[in-house]
Amino acid sequence: KTVKIAVGAMLTALSLVLPQVFHLTAIPQVGAVFLPMHIPVLLAGFALGPVYGAVIGAIAPVASYFITGMPSAARLPFMLIELIFYGLSSGIFYHKLKLKDKKFGTIISLVLSMLTGRVAYAAALIIAGYIFGIEAGGIMAAVTATVTGVYGIVLQVITIPPVVYTIKKGGLLK
């Protein structure tokens, strides 16, 4: 449990630092393009399981908002929901559904988690618009966010499986 807390703290810190590193590039909308906060949250689900993944997914955007002002207050609730689902679903698919034991299980878990997070994000936008009357853009905002974040999606697919493999090889993942 101590190792999980320490790794969770490191991944939470990484979820705050990594976006700042990307913002140093001065690329417009770099967070929306490369999705740097998603990487540590997804890794938390893979490395620590669904509960830790969901908790880190909840902490990361809120802490980032209070420390850096990003994401914006208007985007925060939607990103919060999305990241909770990323951390939760990567842990569920990988550990609870035992995809870690299957060939290509990491990639399958990752893709399913990314889909789950985006569906949750879209559902939150739709609910905000139709039930609460909040102008959030609905399904088109989710599609736009996905298209804008295609480089981030590619980055996740390229970086996360080797990191999970390394963590597993190192003995953290059982």
JSON list of C-alpha atoms in Angstrom, two decimals:
[
{"chain": "A", "resi": 1, "resn": "LYS", "atom": "CA", "xyz": [0.00, 0.00, 0.00]},
{"chain": "A", "resi": 2, "resn": "THR", "atom": "CA", "xyz": [2.88, 2.39, 0.73]},
{"chain": "A", "resi": 3, "resn": "VAL", "atom": "CA", "xyz": [4.30, 1.77, -2.74]},
{"chain": "A", "resi": 4, "resn": "LYS", "atom": "CA", "xyz": [0.91, 2.46, -4.31]},
{"chain": "A", "resi": 5, "resn": "ILE", "atom": "CA", "xyz": [0.59, 5.75, -2.41]},
{"chain": "A", "resi": 6, "resn": "ALA", "atom": "CA", "xyz": [4.11, 6.79, -3.41]},
{"chain": "A", "resi": 7, "resn": "VAL", "atom": "CA", "xyz": [3.56, 5.89, -7.07]},
{"chain": "A", "resi": 8, "resn": "GLY", "atom": "CA", "xyz": [0.17, 7.60, -6.96]},
{"chain": "A", "resi": 9, "resn": "ALA", "atom": "CA", "xyz": [1.78, 10.76, -5.59]},
{"chain": "A", "resi": 10, "resn": "MET", "atom": "CA", "xyz": [4.42, 10.66, -8.33]},
{"chain": "A", "resi": 11, "resn": "LEU", "atom": "CA", "xyz": [1.80, 10.21, -11.06]},
{"chain": "A", "resi": 12, "resn": "THR", "atom": "CA", "xyz": [-0.29, 13.03, -9.57]},
{"chain": "A", "resi": 13, "resn": "ALA", "atom": "CA", "xyz": [2.78, 15.29, -9.58]},
{"chain": "A", "resi": 14, "resn": "LEU", "atom": "CA", "xyz": [3.53, 14.24, -13.16]},
{"chain": "A", "resi": 15, "resn": "SER", "atom": "CA", "xyz": [-0.04, 15.14, -14.13]},
{"chain": "A", "resi": 16, "resn": "LEU", "atom": "CA", "xyz": [0.70, 18.68, -12.94]},
{"chain": "A", "resi": 17, "resn": "VAL", "atom": "CA", "xyz": [4.23, 19.02, -14.31]},
{"chain": "A", "resi": 18, "resn": "LEU", "atom": "CA", "xyz": [3.84, 17.37, -17.73]},
{"chain": "A", "resi": 19, "resn": "PRO", "atom": "CA", "xyz": [1.26, 19.90, -19.01]},
{"chain": "A", "resi": 20, "resn": "GLN", "atom": "CA", "xyz": [3.53, 22.74, -17.91]},
{"chain": "A", "resi": 21, "resn": "VAL", "atom": "CA", "xyz": [6.42, 21.25, -19.87]},
{"chain": "A", "resi": 22, "resn": "PHE", "atom": "CA", "xyz": [4.21, 21.12, -22.96]},
{"chain": "A", "resi": 23, "resn": "HIS", "atom": "CA", "xyz": [3.11, 24.73, -22.39]},
{"chain": "A", "resi": 24, "resn": "LEU", "atom": "CA", "xyz": [6.77, 25.79, -22.58]},
{"chain": "A", "resi": 25, "resn": "THR", "atom": "CA", "xyz": [6.63, 25.03, -26.31]},
{"chain": "A", "resi": 26, "resn": "ALA", "atom": "CA", "xyz": [4.28, 27.99, -26.85]},
{"chain": "A", "resi": 27, "resn": "ILE", "atom": "CA", "xyz": [2.24, 25.90, -29.29]},
{"chain": "A", "resi": 28, "resn": "PRO", "atom": "CA", "xyz": [-1.30, 27.30, -29.33]},
{"chain": "A", "resi": 29, "resn": "GLN", "atom": "CA", "xyz": [-3.79, 25.07, -27.48]},
{"chain": "A", "resi": 30, "resn": "VAL", "atom": "CA", "xyz": [-0.97, 22.63, -26.69]},
{"chain": "A", "resi": 31, "resn": "GLY", "atom": "CA", "xyz": [-2.94, 20.97, -23.88]},
{"chain": "A", "resi": 32, "resn": "ALA", "atom": "CA", "xyz": [-5.93, 20.27, -26.13]},
{"chain": "A", "resi": 33, "resn": "VAL", "atom": "CA", "xyz": [-3.62, 19.03, -28.89]},
{"chain": "A", "resi": 34, "resn": "PHE", "atom": "CA", "xyz": [-1.27, 16.73, -26.95]},
{"chain": "A", "resi": 35, "resn": "LEU", "atom": "CA", "xyz": [-3.44, 15.89, -23.90]},
{"chain": "A", "resi": 36, "resn": "PRO", "atom": "CA", "xyz": [-0.45, 15.66, -21.52]},
{"chain": "A", "resi": 37, "resn": "MET", "atom": "CA", "xyz": [-2.52, 15.31, -18.33]},
{"chain": "A", "resi": 38, "resn": "HIS", "atom": "CA", "xyz": [-4.19, 12.18, -19.71]},
{"chain": "A", "resi": 39, "resn": "ILE", "atom": "CA", "xyz": [-0.95, 10.18, -19.79]},
{"chain": "A", "resi": 40, "resn": "PRO", "atom": "CA", "xyz": [-0.26, 10.03, -16.01]},
{"chain": "A", "resi": 41, "resn": "VAL", "atom": "CA", "xyz": [-3.94, 9.40, -15.26]},
{"chain": "A", "resi": 42, "resn": "LEU", "atom": "CA", "xyz": [-4.13, 6.50, -17.71]},
{"chain": "A", "resi": 43, "resn": "LEU", "atom": "CA", "xyz": [-0.86, 5.15, -16.30]},
{"chain": "A", "resi": 44, "resn": "ALA", "atom": "CA", "xyz": [-2.33, 5.36, -12.79]},
{"chain": "A", "resi": 45, "resn": "GLY", "atom": "CA", "xyz": [-5.14, 3.02, -13.78]},
{"chain": "A", "resi": 46, "resn": "PHE", "atom": "CA", "xyz": [-2.69, 0.60, -15.39]},
{"chain": "A", "resi": 47, "resn": "ALA", "atom": "CA", "xyz": [-0.14, 0.70, -12.58]},
{"chain": "A", "resi": 48, "resn": "LEU", "atom": "CA", "xyz": [-2.35, 1.05, -9.52]},
{"chain": "A", "resi": 49, "resn": "GLY", "atom": "CA", "xyz": [-5.82, -0.15, -10.48]},
{"chain": "A", "resi": 50, "resn": "PRO", "atom": "CA", "xyz": [-9.21, 1.48, -11.03]},
{"chain": "A", "resi": 51, "resn": "VAL", "atom": "CA", "xyz": [-9.68, 3.16, -7.64]},
{"chain": "A", "resi": 52, "resn": "TYR", "atom": "CA", "xyz": [-6.31, 4.90, -7.63]},
{"chain": "A", "resi": 53, "resn": "GLY", "atom": "CA", "xyz": [-6.74, 5.72, -11.31]},
{"chain": "A", "resi": 54, "resn": "ALA", "atom": "CA", "xyz": [-10.11, 7.37, -10.67]},
{"chain": "A", "resi": 55, "resn": "VAL", "atom": "CA", "xyz": [-8.83, 9.27, -7.63]},
{"chain": "A", "resi": 56, "resn": "ILE", "atom": "CA", "xyz": [-5.81, 10.59, -9.51]},
{"chain": "A", "resi": 57, "resn": "GLY", "atom": "CA", "xyz": [-8.11, 11.40, -12.43]},
{"chain": "A", "resi": 58, "resn": "ALA", "atom": "CA", "xyz": [-10.19, 13.51, -10.03]},
{"chain": "A", "resi": 59, "resn": "ILE", "atom": "CA", "xyz": [-7.28, 15.19, -8.27]},
{"chain": "A", "resi": 60, "resn": "ALA", "atom": "CA", "xyz": [-5.21, 16.08, -11.34]},
{"chain": "A", "resi": 61, "resn": "PRO", "atom": "CA", "xyz": [-7.46, 18.62, -13.10]},
{"chain": "A", "resi": 62, "resn": "VAL", "atom": "CA", "xyz": [-8.71, 20.20, -9.87]},
{"chain": "A", "resi": 63, "resn": "ALA", "atom": "CA", "xyz": [-5.19, 20.61, -8.46]},
{"chain": "A", "resi": 64, "resn": "SER", "atom": "CA", "xyz": [-3.98, 21.94, -11.81]},
{"chain": "A", "resi": 65, "resn": "TYR", "atom": "CA", "xyz": [-6.82, 24.45, -11.89]},
{"chain": "A", "resi": 66, "resn": "PHE", "atom": "CA", "xyz": [-5.99, 25.78, -8.43]},
{"chain": "A", "resi": 67, "resn": "ILE", "atom": "CA", "xyz": [-2.23, 25.83, -9.02]},
{"chain": "A", "resi": 68, "resn": "THR", "atom": "CA", "xyz": [-2.00, 26.98, -12.65]},
{"chain": "A", "resi": 69, "resn": "GLY", "atom": "CA", "xyz": [-5.49, 28.14, -13.65]},
{"chain": "A", "resi": 70, "resn": "MET", "atom": "CA", "xyz": [-5.67, 25.39, -16.28]},
{"chain": "A", "resi": 71, "resn": "PRO", "atom": "CA", "xyz": [-7.97, 23.93, -17.40]},
{"chain": "A", "resi": 72, "resn": "SER", "atom": "CA", "xyz": [-10.36, 26.87, -17.44]},
{"chain": "A", "resi": 73, "resn": "ALA", "atom": "CA", "xyz": [-13.23, 26.89, -14.95]},
{"chain": "A", "resi": 74, "resn": "ALA", "atom": "CA", "xyz": [-15.70, 26.28, -17.78]},
{"chain": "A", "resi": 75, "resn": "ARG", "atom": "CA", "xyz": [-13.80, 23.20, -18.99]},
{"chain": "A", "resi": 76, "resn": "LEU", "atom": "CA", "xyz": [-12.89, 21.83, -15.54]},
{"chain": "A", "resi": 77, "resn": "PRO", "atom": "CA", "xyz": [-16.07, 19.81, -14.78]},
{"chain": "A", "resi": 78, "resn": "PHE", "atom": "CA", "xyz": [-15.95, 18.07, -18.16]},
{"chain": "A", "resi": 79, "resn": "MET", "atom": "CA", "xyz": [-12.25, 17.30, -17.96]},
{"chain": "A", "resi": 80, "resn": "LEU", "atom": "CA", "xyz": [-12.76, 16.05, -14.40]},
{"chain": "A", "resi": 81, "resn": "ILE", "atom": "CA", "xyz": [-15.36, 13.54, -15.57]},
{"chain": "A", "resi": 82, "resn": "GLU", "atom": "CA", "xyz": [-13.24, 12.49, -18.55]},
{"chain": "A", "resi": 83, "resn": "LEU", "atom": "CA", "xyz": [-10.11, 11.91, -16.47]},
{"chain": "A", "resi": 84, "resn": "ILE", "atom": "CA", "xyz": [-11.97, 10.03, -13.74]},
{"chain": "A", "resi": 85, "resn": "PHE", "atom": "CA", "xyz": [-13.26, 7.67, -16.42]},
{"chain": "A", "resi": 86, "resn": "TYR", "atom": "CA", "xyz": [-9.78, 7.33, -17.97]},
{"chain": "A", "resi": 87, "resn": "GLY", "atom": "CA", "xyz": [-8.19, 6.30, -14.68]},
{"chain": "A", "resi": 88, "resn": "LEU", "atom": "CA", "xyz": [-11.11, 4.10, -13.67]},
{"chain": "A", "resi": 89, "resn": "SER", "atom": "CA", "xyz": [-11.53, 2.33, -17.00]},
{"chain": "A", "resi": 90, "resn": "SER", "atom": "CA", "xyz": [-7.83, 1.71, -17.64]},
{"chain": "A", "resi": 91, "resn": "GLY", "atom": "CA", "xyz": [-7.68, -0.02, -14.26]},
{"chain": "A", "resi": 92, "resn": "ILE", "atom": "CA", "xyz": [-10.88, -1.99, -14.87]},
{"chain": "A", "resi": 93, "resn": "PHE", "atom": "CA", "xyz": [-9.99, -3.16, -18.37]},
{"chain": "A", "resi": 94, "resn": "TYR", "atom": "CA", "xyz": [-6.40, -4.01, -17.51]},
{"chain": "A", "resi": 95, "resn": "HIS", "atom": "CA", "xyz": [-6.81, -5.52, -14.03]},
{"chain": "A", "resi": 96, "resn": "LYS", "atom": "CA", "xyz": [-10.42, -6.48, -13.37]},
{"chain": "A", "resi": 97, "resn": "LEU", "atom": "CA", "xyz": [-11.15, -7.82, -16.86]},
{"chain": "A", "resi": 98, "resn": "LYS", "atom": "CA", "xyz": [-7.68, -9.37, -16.90]},
{"chain": "A", "resi": 99, "resn": "LEU", "atom": "CA", "xyz": [-6.67, -7.93, -20.26]},
{"chain": "A", "resi": 100, "resn": "LYS", "atom": "CA", "xyz": [-3.16, -7.68, -18.80]},
{"chain": "A", "resi": 101, "resn": "ASP", "atom": "CA", "xyz": [-2.92, -11.43, -19.34]},
{"chain": "A", "resi": 102, "resn": "LYS", "atom": "CA", "xyz": [-3.84, -11.23, -23.04]},
{"chain": "A", "resi": 103, "resn": "LYS", "atom": "CA", "xyz": [-1.68, -10.56, -26.06]},
{"chain": "A", "resi": 104, "resn": "PHE", "atom": "CA", "xyz": [-2.05, -6.85, -26.91]},
{"chain": "A", "resi": 105, "resn": "GLY", "atom": "CA", "xyz": [-3.99, -6.46, -23.65]},
{"chain": "A", "resi": 106, "resn": "THR", "atom": "CA", "xyz": [-2.32, -3.15, -22.85]},
{"chain": "A", "resi": 107, "resn": "ILE", "atom": "CA", "xyz": [-3.20, -1.63, -26.21]},
{"chain": "A", "resi": 108, "resn": "ILE", "atom": "CA", "xyz": [-6.75, -3.00, -26.09]},
{"chain": "A", "resi": 109, "resn": "SER", "atom": "CA", "xyz": [-7.20, -1.65, -22.54]},
{"chain": "A", "resi": 110, "resn": "LEU", "atom": "CA", "xyz": [-5.77, 1.71, -23.59]},
{"chain": "A", "resi": 111, "resn": "VAL", "atom": "CA", "xyz": [-8.01, 2.09, -26.64]},
{"chain": "A", "resi": 112, "resn": "LEU", "atom": "CA", "xyz": [-11.11, 1.00, -24.69]},
{"chain": "A", "resi": 113, "resn": "SER", "atom": "CA", "xyz": [-10.20, 3.43, -21.90]},
{"chain": "A", "resi": 114, "resn": "MET", "atom": "CA", "xyz": [-9.72, 6.30, -24.33]},
{"chain": "A", "resi": 115, "resn": "LEU", "atom": "CA", "xyz": [-13.12, 5.54, -25.86]},
{"chain": "A", "resi": 116, "resn": "THR", "atom": "CA", "xyz": [-14.74, 5.30, -22.43]},
{"chain": "A", "resi": 117, "resn": "GLY", "atom": "CA", "xyz": [-13.28, 8.64, -21.35]},
{"chain": "A", "resi": 118, "resn": "ARG", "atom": "CA", "xyz": [-14.39, 10.40, -24.53]},
{"chain": "A", "resi": 119, "resn": "VAL", "atom": "CA", "xyz": [-17.90, 8.93, -24.28]},
{"chain": "A", "resi": 120, "resn": "ALA", "atom": "CA", "xyz": [-18.11, 10.13, -20.66]},
{"chain": "A", "resi": 121, "resn": "TYR", "atom": "CA", "xyz": [-16.88, 13.56, -21.79]},
{"chain": "A", "resi": 122, "resn": "ALA", "atom": "CA", "xyz": [-19.51, 13.69, -24.55]},
{"chain": "A", "resi": 123, "resn": "ALA", "atom": "CA", "xyz": [-22.24, 12.55, -22.13]},
{"chain": "A", "resi": 124, "resn": "ALA", "atom": "CA", "xyz": [-21.24, 15.28, -19.67]},
{"chain": "A", "resi": 125, "resn": "LEU", "atom": "CA", "xyz": [-21.41, 17.91, -22.42]},
{"chain": "A", "resi": 126, "resn": "ILE", "atom": "CA", "xyz": [-24.82, 16.67, -23.55]},
{"chain": "A", "resi": 127, "resn": "ILE", "atom": "CA", "xyz": [-26.17, 16.56, -20.00]},
{"chain": "A", "resi": 128, "resn": "ALA", "atom": "CA", "xyz": [-24.83, 20.06, -19.32]},
{"chain": "A", "resi": 129, "resn": "GLY", "atom": "CA", "xyz": [-26.62, 21.38, -22.38]},
{"chain": "A", "resi": 130, "resn": "TYR", "atom": "CA", "xyz": [-29.91, 19.54, -22.33]},
{"chain": "A", "resi": 131, "resn": "ILE", "atom": "CA", "xyz": [-30.58, 19.13, -18.62]},
{"chain": "A", "resi": 132, "resn": "PHE", "atom": "CA", "xyz": [-28.83, 22.10, -17.05]},
{"chain": "A", "resi": 133, "resn": "GLY", "atom": "CA", "xyz": [-29.03, 24.54, -19.99]},
{"chain": "A", "resi": 134, "resn": "ILE", "atom": "CA", "xyz": [-25.27, 25.18, -19.93]},
{"chain": "A", "resi": 135, "resn": "GLU", "atom": "CA", "xyz": [-23.80, 26.06, -23.31]},
{"chain": "A", "resi": 136, "resn": "ALA", "atom": "CA", "xyz": [-21.16, 23.34, -23.56]},
{"chain": "A", "resi": 137, "resn": "GLY", "atom": "CA", "xyz": [-21.27, 22.50, -27.25]},
{"chain": "A", "resi": 138, "resn": "GLY", "atom": "CA", "xyz": [-22.79, 19.04, -26.91]},
{"chain": "A", "resi": 139, "resn": "ILE", "atom": "CA", "xyz": [-21.66, 16.18, -29.09]},
{"chain": "A", "resi": 140, "resn": "MET", "atom": "CA", "xyz": [-19.93, 18.51, -31.57]},
{"chain": "A", "resi": 141, "resn": "ALA", "atom": "CA", "xyz": [-17.65, 19.78, -28.80]},
{"chain": "A", "resi": 142, "resn": "ALA", "atom": "CA", "xyz": [-16.66, 16.18, -28.03]},
{"chain": "A", "resi": 143, "resn": "VAL", "atom": "CA", "xyz": [-15.98, 15.48, -31.71]},
{"chain": "A", "resi": 144, "resn": "THR", "atom": "CA", "xyz": [-13.97, 18.69, -32.02]},
{"chain": "A", "resi": 145, "resn": "ALA", "atom": "CA", "xyz": [-11.97, 17.84, -28.89]},
{"chain": "A", "resi": 146, "resn": "THR", "atom": "CA", "xyz": [-11.21, 14.38, -30.28]},
{"chain": "A", "resi": 147, "resn": "VAL", "atom": "CA", "xyz": [-10.11, 15.74, -33.65]},
{"chain": "A", "resi": 148, "resn": "THR", "atom": "CA", "xyz": [-8.02, 18.45, -31.98]},
{"chain": "A", "resi": 149, "resn": "GLY", "atom": "CA", "xyz": [-6.45, 15.85, -29.67]},
{"chain": "A", "resi": 150, "resn": "VAL", "atom": "CA", "xyz": [-5.53, 13.32, -32.36]},
{"chain": "A", "resi": 151, "resn": "TYR", "atom": "CA", "xyz": [-1.81, 14.03, -31.83]},
{"chain": "A", "resi": 152, "resn": "GLY", "atom": "CA", "xyz": [-2.30, 13.39, -28.12]},
{"chain": "A", "resi": 153, "resn": "ILE", "atom": "CA", "xyz": [-4.12, 10.16, -28.85]},
{"chain": "A", "resi": 154, "resn": "VAL", "atom": "CA", "xyz": [-1.21, 9.03, -31.03]},
{"chain": "A", "resi": 155, "resn": "LEU", "atom": "CA", "xyz": [1.24, 10.10, -28.32]},
{"chain": "A", "resi": 156, "resn": "GLN", "atom": "CA", "xyz": [-0.66, 8.02, -25.76]},
{"chain": "A", "resi": 157, "resn": "VAL", "atom": "CA", "xyz": [-0.70, 4.94, -28.00]},
{"chain": "A", "resi": 158, "resn": "ILE", "atom": "CA", "xyz": [3.04, 5.31, -28.63]},
{"chain": "A", "resi": 159, "resn": "THR", "atom": "CA", "xyz": [4.17, 6.04, -25.05]},
{"chain": "A", "resi": 160, "resn": "ILE", "atom": "CA", "xyz": [1.83, 4.27, -22.64]},
{"chain": "A", "resi": 161, "resn": "PRO", "atom": "CA", "xyz": [2.25, 0.60, -23.71]},
{"chain": "A", "resi": 162, "resn": "PRO", "atom": "CA", "xyz": [6.08, 0.69, -23.41]},
{"chain": "A", "resi": 163, "resn": "VAL", "atom": "CA", "xyz": [5.83, 2.41, -20.01]},
{"chain": "A", "resi": 164, "resn": "VAL", "atom": "CA", "xyz": [3.31, -0.17, -18.80]},
{"chain": "A", "resi": 165, "resn": "TYR", "atom": "CA", "xyz": [5.58, -2.95, -20.09]},
{"chain": "A", "resi": 166, "resn": "THR", "atom": "CA", "xyz": [8.55, -1.44, -18.24]},
{"chain": "A", "resi": 167, "resn": "ILE", "atom": "CA", "xyz": [6.55, -1.04, -15.01]},
{"chain": "A", "resi": 168, "resn": "LYS", "atom": "CA", "xyz": [5.31, -4.62, -15.31]},
{"chain": "A", "resi": 169, "resn": "LYS", "atom": "CA", "xyz": [8.83, -5.91, -16.02]},
{"chain": "A", "resi": 170, "resn": "GLY", "atom": "CA", "xyz": [10.06, -3.95, -12.98]},
{"chain": "A", "resi": 171, "resn": "GLY", "atom": "CA", "xyz": [7.62, -5.81, -10.76]},
{"chain": "A", "resi": 172, "resn": "LEU", "atom": "CA", "xyz": [5.17, -3.04, -9.83]},
{"chain": "A", "resi": 173, "resn": "LEU", "atom": "CA", "xyz": [2.37, -4.61, -11.85]},
{"chain": "A", "resi": 174, "resn": "LYS", "atom": "CA", "xyz": [1.50, -8.16, -10.91]}
]
